[in-house]
mmCIF file of N, CA and C in Angstrom:
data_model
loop_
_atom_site.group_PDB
_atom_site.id
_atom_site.type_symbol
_atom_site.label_atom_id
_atom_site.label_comp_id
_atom_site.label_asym_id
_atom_site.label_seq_id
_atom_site.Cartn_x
_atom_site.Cartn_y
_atom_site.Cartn_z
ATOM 1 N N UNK A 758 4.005 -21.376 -3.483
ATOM 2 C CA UNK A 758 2.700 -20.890 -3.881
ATOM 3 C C UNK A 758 1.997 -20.351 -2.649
ATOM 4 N N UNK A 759 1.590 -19.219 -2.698
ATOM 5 C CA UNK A 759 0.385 -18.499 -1.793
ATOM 6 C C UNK A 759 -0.842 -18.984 -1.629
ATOM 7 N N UNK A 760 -1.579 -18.599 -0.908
ATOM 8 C CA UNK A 760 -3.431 -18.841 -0.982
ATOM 9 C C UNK A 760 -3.620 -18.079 -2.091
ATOM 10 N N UNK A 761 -3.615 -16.813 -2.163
ATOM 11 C CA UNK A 761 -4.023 -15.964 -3.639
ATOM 12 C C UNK A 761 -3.617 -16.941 -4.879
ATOM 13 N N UNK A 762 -2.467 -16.921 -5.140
ATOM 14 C CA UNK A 762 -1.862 -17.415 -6.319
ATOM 15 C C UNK A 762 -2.750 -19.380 -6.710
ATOM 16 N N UNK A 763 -2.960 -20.120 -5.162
ATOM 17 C CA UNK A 763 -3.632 -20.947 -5.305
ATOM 18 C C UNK A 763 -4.946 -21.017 -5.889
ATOM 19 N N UNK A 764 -5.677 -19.876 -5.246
ATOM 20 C CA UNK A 764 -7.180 -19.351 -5.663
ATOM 21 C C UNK A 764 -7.394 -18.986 -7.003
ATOM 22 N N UNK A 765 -6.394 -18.511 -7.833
ATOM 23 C CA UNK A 765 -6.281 -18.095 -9.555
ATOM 24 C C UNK A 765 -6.329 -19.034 -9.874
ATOM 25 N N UNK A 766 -5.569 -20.304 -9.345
ATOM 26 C CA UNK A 766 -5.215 -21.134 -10.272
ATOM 27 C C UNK A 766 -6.754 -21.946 -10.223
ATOM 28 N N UNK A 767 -7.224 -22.157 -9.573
ATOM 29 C CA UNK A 767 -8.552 -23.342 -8.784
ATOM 30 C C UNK A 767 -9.288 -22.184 -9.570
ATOM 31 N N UNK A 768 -9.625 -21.323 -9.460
ATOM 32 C CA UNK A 768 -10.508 -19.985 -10.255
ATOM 33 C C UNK A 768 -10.406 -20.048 -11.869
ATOM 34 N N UNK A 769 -9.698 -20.494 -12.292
ATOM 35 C CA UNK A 769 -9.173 -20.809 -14.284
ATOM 36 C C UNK A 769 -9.647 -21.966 -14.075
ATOM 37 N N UNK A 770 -9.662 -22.990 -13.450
ATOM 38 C CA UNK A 770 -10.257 -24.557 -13.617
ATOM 39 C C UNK A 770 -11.852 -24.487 -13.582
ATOM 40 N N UNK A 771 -12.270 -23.448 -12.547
ATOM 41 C CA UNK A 771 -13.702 -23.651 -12.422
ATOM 42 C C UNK A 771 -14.061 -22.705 -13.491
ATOM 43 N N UNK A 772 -13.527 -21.914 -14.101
ATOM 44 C CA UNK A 772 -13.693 -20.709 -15.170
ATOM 45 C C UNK A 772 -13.688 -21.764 -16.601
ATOM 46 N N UNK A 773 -12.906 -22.949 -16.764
ATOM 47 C CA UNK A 773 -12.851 -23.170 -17.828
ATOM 48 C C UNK A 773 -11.689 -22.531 -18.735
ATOM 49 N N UNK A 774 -10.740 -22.065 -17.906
ATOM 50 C CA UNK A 774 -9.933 -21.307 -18.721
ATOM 51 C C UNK A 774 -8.075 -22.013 -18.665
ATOM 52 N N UNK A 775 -8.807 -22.866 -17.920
ATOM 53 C CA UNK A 775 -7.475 -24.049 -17.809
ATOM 54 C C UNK A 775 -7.845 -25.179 -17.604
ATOM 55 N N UNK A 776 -7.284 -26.679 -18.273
ATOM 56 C CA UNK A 776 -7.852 -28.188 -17.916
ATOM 57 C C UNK A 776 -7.321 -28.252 -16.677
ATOM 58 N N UNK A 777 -7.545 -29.600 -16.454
ATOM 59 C CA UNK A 777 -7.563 -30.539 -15.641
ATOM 60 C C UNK A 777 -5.378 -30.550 -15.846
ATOM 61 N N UNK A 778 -5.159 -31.188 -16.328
ATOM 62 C CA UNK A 778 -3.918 -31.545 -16.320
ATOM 63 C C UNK A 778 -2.925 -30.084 -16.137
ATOM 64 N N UNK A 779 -3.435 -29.310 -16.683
ATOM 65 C CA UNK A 779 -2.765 -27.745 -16.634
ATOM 66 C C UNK A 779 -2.233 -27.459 -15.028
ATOM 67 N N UNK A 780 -3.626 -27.616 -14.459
ATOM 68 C CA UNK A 780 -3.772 -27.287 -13.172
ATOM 69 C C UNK A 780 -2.573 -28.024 -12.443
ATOM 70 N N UNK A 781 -3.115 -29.544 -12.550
ATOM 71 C CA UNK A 781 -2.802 -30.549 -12.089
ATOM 72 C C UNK A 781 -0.493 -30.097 -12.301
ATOM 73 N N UNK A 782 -0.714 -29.828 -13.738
ATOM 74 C CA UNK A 782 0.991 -29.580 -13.765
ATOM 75 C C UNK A 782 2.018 -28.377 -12.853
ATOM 76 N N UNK A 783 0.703 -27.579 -12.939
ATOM 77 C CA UNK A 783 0.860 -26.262 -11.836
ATOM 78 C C UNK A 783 0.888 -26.593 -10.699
ATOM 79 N N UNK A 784 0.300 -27.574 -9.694
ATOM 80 C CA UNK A 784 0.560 -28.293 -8.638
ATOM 81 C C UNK A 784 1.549 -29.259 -8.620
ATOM 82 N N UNK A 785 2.066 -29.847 -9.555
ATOM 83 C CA UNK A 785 2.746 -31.040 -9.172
ATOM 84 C C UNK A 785 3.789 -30.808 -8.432
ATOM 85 N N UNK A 786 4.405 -29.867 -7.982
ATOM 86 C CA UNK A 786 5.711 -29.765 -7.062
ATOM 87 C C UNK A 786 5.289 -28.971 -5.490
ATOM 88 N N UNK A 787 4.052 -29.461 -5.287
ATOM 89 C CA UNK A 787 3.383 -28.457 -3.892
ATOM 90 C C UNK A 787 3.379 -30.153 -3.178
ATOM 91 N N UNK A 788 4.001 -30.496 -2.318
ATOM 92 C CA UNK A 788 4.315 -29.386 -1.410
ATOM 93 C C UNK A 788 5.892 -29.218 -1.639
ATOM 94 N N UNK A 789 6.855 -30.367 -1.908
ATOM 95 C CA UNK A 789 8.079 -30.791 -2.086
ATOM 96 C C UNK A 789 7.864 -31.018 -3.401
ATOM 97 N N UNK A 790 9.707 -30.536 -3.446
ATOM 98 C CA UNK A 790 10.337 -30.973 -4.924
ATOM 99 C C UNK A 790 11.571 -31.226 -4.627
ATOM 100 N N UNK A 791 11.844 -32.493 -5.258
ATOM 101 C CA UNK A 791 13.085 -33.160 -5.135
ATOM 102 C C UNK A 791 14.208 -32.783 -6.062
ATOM 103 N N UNK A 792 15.341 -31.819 -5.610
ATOM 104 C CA UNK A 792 16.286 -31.722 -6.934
ATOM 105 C C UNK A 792 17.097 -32.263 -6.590
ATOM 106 N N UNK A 793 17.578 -32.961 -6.126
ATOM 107 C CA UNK A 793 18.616 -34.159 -6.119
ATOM 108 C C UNK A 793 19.560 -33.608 -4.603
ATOM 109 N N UNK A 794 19.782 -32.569 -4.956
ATOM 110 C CA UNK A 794 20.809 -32.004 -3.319
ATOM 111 C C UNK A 794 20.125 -31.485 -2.355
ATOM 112 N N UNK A 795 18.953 -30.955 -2.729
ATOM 113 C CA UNK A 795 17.782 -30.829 -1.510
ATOM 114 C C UNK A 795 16.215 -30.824 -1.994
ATOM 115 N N UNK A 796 15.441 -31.078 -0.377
ATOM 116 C CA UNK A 796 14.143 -30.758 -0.948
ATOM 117 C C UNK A 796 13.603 -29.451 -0.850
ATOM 118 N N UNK A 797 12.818 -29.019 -1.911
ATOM 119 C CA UNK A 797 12.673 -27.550 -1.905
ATOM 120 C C UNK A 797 10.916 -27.577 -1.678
ATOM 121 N N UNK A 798 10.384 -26.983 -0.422
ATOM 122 C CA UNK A 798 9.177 -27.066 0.289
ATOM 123 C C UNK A 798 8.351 -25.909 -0.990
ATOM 124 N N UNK A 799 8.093 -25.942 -1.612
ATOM 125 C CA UNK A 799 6.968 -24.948 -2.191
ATOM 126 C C UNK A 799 5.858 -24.406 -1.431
ATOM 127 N N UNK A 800 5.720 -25.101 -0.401
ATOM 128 C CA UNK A 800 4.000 -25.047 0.263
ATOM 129 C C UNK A 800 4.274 -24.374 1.331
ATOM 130 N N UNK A 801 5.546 -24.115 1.431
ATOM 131 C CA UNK A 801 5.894 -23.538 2.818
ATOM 132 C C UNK A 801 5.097 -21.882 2.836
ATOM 133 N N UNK A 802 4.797 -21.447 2.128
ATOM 134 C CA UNK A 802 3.955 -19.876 2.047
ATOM 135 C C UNK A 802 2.733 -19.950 2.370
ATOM 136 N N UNK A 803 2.240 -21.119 1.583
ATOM 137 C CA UNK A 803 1.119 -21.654 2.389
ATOM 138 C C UNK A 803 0.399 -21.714 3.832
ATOM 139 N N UNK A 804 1.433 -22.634 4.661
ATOM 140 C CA UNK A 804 1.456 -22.833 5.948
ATOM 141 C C UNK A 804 1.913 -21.990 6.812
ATOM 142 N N UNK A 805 3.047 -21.226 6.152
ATOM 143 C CA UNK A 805 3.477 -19.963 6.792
ATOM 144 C C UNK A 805 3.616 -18.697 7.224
ATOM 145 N N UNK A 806 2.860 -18.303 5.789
ATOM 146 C CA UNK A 806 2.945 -16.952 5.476
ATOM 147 C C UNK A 806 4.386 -16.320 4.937
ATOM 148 N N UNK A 807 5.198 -17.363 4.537
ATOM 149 C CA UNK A 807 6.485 -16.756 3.807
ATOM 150 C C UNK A 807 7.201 -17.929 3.172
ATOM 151 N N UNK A 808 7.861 -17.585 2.012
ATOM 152 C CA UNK A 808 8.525 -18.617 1.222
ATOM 153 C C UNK A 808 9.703 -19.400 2.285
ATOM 154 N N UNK A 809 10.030 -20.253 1.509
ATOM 155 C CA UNK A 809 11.114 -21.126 2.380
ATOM 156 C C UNK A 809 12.388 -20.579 1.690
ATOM 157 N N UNK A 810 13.225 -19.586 3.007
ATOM 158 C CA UNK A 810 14.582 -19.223 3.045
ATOM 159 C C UNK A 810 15.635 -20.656 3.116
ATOM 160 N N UNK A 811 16.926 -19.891 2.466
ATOM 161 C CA UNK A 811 18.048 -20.725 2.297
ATOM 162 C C UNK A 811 19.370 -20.388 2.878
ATOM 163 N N UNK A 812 19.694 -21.378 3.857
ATOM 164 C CA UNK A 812 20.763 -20.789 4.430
ATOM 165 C C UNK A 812 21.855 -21.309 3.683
ATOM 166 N N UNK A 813 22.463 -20.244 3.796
ATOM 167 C CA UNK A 813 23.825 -20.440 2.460
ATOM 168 C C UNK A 813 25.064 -21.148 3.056
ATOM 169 N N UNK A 814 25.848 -20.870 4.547
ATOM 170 C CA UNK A 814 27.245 -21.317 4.724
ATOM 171 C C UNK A 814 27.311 -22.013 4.636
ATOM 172 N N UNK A 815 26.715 -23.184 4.722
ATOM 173 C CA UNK A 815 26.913 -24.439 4.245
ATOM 174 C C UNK A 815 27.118 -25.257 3.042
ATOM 175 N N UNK A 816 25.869 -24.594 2.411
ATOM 176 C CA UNK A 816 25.978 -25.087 0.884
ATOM 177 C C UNK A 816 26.904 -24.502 -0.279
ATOM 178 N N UNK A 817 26.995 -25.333 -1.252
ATOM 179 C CA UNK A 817 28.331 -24.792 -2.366
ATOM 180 C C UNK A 817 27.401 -23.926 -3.212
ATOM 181 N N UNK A 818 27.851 -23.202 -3.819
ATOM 182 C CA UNK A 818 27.282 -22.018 -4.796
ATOM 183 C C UNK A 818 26.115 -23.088 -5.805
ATOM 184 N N UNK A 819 26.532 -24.235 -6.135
ATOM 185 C CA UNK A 819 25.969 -24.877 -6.990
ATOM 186 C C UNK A 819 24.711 -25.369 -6.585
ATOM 187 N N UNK A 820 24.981 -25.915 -5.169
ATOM 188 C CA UNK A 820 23.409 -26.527 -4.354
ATOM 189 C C UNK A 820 22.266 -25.063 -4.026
ATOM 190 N N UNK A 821 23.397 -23.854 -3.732
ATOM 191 C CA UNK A 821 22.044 -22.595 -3.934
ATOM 192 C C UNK A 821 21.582 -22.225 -5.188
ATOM 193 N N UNK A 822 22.545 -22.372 -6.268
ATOM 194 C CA UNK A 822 22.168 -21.929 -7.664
ATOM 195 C C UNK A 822 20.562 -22.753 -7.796
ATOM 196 N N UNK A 823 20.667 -24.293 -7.741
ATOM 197 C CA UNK A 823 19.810 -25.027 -7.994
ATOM 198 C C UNK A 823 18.802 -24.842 -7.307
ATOM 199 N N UNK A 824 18.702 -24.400 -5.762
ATOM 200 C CA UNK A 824 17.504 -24.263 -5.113
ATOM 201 C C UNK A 824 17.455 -22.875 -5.153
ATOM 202 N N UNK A 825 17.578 -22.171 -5.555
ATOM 203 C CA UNK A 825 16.880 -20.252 -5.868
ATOM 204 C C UNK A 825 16.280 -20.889 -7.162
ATOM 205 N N UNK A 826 16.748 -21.231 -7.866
ATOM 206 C CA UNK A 826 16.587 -21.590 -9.454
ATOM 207 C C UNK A 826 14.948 -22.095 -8.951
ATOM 208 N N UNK A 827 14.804 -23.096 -7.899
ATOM 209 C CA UNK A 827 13.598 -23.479 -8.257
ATOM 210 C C UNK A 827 12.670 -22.938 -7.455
ATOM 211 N N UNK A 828 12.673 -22.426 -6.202
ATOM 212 C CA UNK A 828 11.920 -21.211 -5.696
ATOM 213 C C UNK A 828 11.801 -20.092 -6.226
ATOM 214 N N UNK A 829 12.553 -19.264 -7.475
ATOM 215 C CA UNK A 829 12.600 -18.782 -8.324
ATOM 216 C C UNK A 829 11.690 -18.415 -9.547
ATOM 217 N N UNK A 830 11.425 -20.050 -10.225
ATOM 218 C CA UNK A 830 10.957 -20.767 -10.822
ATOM 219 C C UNK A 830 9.366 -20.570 -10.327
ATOM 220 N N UNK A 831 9.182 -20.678 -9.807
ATOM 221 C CA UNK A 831 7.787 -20.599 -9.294
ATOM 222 C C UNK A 831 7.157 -19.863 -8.436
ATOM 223 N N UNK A 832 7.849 -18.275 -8.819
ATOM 224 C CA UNK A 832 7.313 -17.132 -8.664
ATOM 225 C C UNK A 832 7.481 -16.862 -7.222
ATOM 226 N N UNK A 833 8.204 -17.392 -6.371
ATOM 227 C CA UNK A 833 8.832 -16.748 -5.078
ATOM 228 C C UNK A 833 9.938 -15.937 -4.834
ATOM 229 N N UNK A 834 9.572 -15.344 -4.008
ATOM 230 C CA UNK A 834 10.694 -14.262 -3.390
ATOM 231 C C UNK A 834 11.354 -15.156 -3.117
ATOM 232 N N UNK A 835 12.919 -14.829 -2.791
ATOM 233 C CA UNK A 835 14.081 -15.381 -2.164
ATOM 234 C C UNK A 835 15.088 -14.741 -1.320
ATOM 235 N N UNK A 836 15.211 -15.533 -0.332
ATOM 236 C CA UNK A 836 15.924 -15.241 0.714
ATOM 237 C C UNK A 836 17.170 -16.374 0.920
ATOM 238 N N UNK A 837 18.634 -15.846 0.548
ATOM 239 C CA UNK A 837 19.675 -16.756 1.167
ATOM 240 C C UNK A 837 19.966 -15.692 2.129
ATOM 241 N N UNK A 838 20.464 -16.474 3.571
ATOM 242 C CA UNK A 838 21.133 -15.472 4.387
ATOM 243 C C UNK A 838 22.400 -16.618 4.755
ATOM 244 N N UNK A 839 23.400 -15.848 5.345
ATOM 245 C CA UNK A 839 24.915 -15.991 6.160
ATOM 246 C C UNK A 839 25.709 -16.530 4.465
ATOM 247 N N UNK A 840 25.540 -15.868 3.686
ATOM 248 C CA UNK A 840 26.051 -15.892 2.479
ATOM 249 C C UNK A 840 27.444 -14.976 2.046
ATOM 250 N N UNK A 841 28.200 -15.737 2.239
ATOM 251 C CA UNK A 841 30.076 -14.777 2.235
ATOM 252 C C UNK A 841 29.514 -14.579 0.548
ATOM 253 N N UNK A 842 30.943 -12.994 0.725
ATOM 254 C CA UNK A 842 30.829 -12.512 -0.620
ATOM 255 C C UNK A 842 31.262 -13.813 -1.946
ATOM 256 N N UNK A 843 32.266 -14.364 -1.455
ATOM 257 C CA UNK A 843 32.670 -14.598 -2.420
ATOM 258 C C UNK A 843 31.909 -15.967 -2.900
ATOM 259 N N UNK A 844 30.936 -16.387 -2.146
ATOM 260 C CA UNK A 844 29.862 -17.400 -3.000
ATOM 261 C C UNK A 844 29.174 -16.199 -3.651
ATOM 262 N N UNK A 845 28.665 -15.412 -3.352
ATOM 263 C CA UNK A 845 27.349 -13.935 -3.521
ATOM 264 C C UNK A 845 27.700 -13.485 -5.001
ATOM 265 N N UNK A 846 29.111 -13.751 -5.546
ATOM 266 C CA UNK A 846 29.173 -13.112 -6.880
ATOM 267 C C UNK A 846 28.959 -13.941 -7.740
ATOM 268 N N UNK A 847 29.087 -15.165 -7.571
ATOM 269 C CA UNK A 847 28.601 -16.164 -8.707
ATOM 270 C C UNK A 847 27.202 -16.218 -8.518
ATOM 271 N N UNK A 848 26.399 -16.149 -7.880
ATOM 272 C CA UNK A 848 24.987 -15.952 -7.474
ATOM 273 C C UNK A 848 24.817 -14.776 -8.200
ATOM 274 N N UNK A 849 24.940 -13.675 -8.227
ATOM 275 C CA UNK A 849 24.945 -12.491 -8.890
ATOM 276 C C UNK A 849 25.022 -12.993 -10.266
ATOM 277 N N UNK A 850 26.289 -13.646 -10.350
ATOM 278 C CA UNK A 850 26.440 -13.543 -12.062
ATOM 279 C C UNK A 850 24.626 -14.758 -12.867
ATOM 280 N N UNK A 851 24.431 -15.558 -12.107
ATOM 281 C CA UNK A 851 23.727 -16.731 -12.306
ATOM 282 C C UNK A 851 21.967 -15.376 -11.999
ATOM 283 N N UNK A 852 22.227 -15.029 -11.062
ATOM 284 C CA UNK A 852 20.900 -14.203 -11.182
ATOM 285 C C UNK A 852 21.191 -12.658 -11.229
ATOM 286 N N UNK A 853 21.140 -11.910 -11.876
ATOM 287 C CA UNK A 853 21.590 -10.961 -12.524
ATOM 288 C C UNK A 853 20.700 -9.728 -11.546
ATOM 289 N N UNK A 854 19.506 -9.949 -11.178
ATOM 290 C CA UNK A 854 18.629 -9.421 -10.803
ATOM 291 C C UNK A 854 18.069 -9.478 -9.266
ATOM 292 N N UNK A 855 19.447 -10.606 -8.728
ATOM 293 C CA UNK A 855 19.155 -10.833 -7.255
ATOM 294 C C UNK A 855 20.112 -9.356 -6.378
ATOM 295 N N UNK A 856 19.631 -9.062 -5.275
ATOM 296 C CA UNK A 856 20.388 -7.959 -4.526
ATOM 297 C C UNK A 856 21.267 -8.879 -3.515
ATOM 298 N N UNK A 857 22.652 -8.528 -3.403
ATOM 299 C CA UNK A 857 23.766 -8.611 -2.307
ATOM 300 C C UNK A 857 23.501 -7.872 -1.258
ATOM 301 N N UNK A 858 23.072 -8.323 0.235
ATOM 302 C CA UNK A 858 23.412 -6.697 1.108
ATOM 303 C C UNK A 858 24.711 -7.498 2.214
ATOM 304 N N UNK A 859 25.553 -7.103 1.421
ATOM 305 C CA UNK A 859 26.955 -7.421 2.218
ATOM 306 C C UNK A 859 27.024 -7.389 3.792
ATOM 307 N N UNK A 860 26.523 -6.127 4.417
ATOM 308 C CA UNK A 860 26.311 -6.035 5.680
ATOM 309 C C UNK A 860 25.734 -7.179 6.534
ATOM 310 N N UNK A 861 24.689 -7.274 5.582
ATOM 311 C CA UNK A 861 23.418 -8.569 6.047
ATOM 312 C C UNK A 861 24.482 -10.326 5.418
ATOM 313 N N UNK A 862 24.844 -10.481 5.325
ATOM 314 C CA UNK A 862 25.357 -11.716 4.067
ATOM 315 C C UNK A 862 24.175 -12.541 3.559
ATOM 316 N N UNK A 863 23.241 -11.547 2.852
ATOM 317 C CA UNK A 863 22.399 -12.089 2.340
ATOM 318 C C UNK A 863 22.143 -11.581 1.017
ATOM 319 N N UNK A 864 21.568 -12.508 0.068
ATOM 320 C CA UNK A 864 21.394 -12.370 -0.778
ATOM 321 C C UNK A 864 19.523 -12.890 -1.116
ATOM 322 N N UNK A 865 18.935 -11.407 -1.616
ATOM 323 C CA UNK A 865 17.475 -11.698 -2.286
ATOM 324 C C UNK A 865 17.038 -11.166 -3.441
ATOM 325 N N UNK A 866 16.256 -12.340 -3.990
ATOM 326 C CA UNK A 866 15.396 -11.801 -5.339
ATOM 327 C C UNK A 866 13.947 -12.063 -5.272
ATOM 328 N N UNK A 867 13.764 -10.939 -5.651
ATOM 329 C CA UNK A 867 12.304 -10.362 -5.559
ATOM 330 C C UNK A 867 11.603 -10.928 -6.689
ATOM 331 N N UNK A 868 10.423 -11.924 -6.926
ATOM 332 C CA UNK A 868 9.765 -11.957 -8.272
ATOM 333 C C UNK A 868 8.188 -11.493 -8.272
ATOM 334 N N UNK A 869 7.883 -10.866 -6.689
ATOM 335 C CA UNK A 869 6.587 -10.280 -7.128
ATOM 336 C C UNK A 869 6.877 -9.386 -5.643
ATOM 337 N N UNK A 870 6.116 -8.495 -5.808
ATOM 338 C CA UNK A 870 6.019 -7.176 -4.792
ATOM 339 C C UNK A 870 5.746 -7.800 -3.092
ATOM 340 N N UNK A 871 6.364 -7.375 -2.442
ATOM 341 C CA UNK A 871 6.157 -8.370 -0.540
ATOM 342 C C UNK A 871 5.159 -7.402 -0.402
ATOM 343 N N UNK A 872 4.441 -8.282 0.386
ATOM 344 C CA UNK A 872 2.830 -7.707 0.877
ATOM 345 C C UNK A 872 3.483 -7.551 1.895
ATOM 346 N N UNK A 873 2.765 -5.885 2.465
ATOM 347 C CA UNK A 873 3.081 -5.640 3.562
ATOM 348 C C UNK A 873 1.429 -5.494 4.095
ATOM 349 N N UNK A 874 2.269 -6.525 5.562
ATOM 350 C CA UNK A 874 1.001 -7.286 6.782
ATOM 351 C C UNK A 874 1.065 -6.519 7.711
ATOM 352 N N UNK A 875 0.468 -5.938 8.568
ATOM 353 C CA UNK A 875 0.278 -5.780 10.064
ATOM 354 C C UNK A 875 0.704 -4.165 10.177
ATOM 355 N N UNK A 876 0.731 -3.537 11.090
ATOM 356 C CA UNK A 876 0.868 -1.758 11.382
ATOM 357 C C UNK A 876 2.423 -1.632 12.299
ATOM 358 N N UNK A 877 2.657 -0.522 12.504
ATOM 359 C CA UNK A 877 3.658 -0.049 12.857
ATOM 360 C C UNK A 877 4.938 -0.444 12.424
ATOM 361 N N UNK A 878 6.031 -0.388 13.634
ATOM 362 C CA UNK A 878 7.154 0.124 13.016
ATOM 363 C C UNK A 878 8.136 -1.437 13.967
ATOM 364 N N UNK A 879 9.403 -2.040 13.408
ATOM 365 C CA UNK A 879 10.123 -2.686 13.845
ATOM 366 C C UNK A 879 11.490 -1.551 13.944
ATOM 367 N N UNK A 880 11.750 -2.421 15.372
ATOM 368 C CA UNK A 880 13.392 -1.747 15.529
ATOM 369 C C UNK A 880 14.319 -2.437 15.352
ATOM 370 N N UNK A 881 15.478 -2.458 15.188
ATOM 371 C CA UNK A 881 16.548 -3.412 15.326
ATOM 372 C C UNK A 881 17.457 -2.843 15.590
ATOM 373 N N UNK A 882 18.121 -3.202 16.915
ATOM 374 C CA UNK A 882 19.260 -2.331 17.697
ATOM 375 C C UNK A 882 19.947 -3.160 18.157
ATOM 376 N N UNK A 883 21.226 -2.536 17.767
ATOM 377 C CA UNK A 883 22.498 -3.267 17.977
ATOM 378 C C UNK A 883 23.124 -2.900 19.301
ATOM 379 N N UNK A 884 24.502 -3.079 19.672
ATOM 380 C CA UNK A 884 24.886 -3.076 20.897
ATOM 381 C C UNK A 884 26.682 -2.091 20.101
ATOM 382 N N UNK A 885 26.826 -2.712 19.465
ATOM 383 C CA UNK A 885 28.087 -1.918 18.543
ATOM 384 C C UNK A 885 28.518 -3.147 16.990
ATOM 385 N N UNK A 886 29.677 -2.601 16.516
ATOM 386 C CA UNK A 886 30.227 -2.776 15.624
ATOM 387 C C UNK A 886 29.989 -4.629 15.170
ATOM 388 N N UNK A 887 30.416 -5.097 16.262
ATOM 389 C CA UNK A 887 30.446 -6.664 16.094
ATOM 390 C C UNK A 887 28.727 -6.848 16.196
ATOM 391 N N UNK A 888 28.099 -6.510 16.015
ATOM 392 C CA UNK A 888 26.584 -6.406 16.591
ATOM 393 C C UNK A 888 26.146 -6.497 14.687
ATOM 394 N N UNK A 889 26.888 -5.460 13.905
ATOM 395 C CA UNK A 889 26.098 -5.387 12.542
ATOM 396 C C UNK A 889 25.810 -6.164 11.589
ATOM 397 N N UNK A 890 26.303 -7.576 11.498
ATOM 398 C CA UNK A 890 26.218 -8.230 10.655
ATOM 399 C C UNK A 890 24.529 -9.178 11.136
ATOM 400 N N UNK A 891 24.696 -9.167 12.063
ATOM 401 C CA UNK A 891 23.467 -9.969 12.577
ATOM 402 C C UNK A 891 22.392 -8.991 12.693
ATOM 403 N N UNK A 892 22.242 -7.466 13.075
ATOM 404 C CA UNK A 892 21.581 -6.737 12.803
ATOM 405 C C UNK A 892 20.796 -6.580 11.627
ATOM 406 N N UNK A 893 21.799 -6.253 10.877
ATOM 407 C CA UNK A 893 21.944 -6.084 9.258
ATOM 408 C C UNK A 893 20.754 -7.656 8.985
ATOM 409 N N UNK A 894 21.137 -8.557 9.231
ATOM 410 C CA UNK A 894 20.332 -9.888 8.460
ATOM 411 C C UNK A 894 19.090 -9.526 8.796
ATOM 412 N N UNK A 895 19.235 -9.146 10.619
ATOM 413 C CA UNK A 895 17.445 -9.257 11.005
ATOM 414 C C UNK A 895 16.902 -8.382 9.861
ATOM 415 N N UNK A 896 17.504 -7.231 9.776
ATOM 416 C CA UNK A 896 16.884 -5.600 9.469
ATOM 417 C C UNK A 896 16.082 -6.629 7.459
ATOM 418 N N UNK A 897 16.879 -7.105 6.672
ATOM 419 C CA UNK A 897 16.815 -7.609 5.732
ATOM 420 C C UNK A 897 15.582 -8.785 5.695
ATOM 421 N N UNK A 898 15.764 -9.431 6.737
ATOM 422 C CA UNK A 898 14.729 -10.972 6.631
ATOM 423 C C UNK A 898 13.493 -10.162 7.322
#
């Protein structure tokens, strides 16, 4: 959850246009949520200014299914990075609507438009060939 997205919600309570418990259910997983194979920080956008990314080599397709599923779930962008193809297609098949950028080994799904912060321009320059995969992630995250 964002400050904006927080402010709607606190804005329908003082509006009268949502109870007490509504609210209250809309918060219940800020800041942590426990799904059994990890904790998934919700509040991290909050404190940060960006959702909480998932690094993939480690985990089995099933422990990312479950944590995109719930950052997902509650209207965040998503970011897995160092994600080999061949976890990336069952992810695909499970989110239909997430992007692969092979180059990058990352995989993201978008569920609301990225605010773009601050002016000018980023570079990202490589050195050569063995250089692109890590390029590629920065250029993506």
């Amino acid at each position: 959850m964002e400050t904006g997205e927080l402010r709607l919600v606190l804005q329908r309570l003082k509006d009268g246009n949502a109870s007490v418990d509504e609210v209250l259910e809309r918060l219940r997983h800020l800041p942590f949520e426990d799904i059994g194979c990890a904790t998934v920080d919700h509040h991290r956008a909050l404190r940060q200014g960006f959702p909480e990314m998932v690094y993939g080599e480690s985990k089995s397709v099933e422990q990312m299914e479950r944590i995109v599923a719930s950052l997902a779930g509650k209207g965040n962008n998503v970011l897995v990075t160092r994600l080999a193809k061949d976890k990336a297609l069952p992810m695909l098949n499970t989110f239909p609507d997430a992007r692969y950028h092979a180059d990058a080994r990352c995989l993201t799904l978008e569920r609301k438009p990225v605010e773009v912060r601050g002016k000018g321009m980023i570079l990202v320059v490589s050195a050569g060939t063995s250089d692109i995969p890590v390029a590629a992630e920065a250029a993506v995250t």
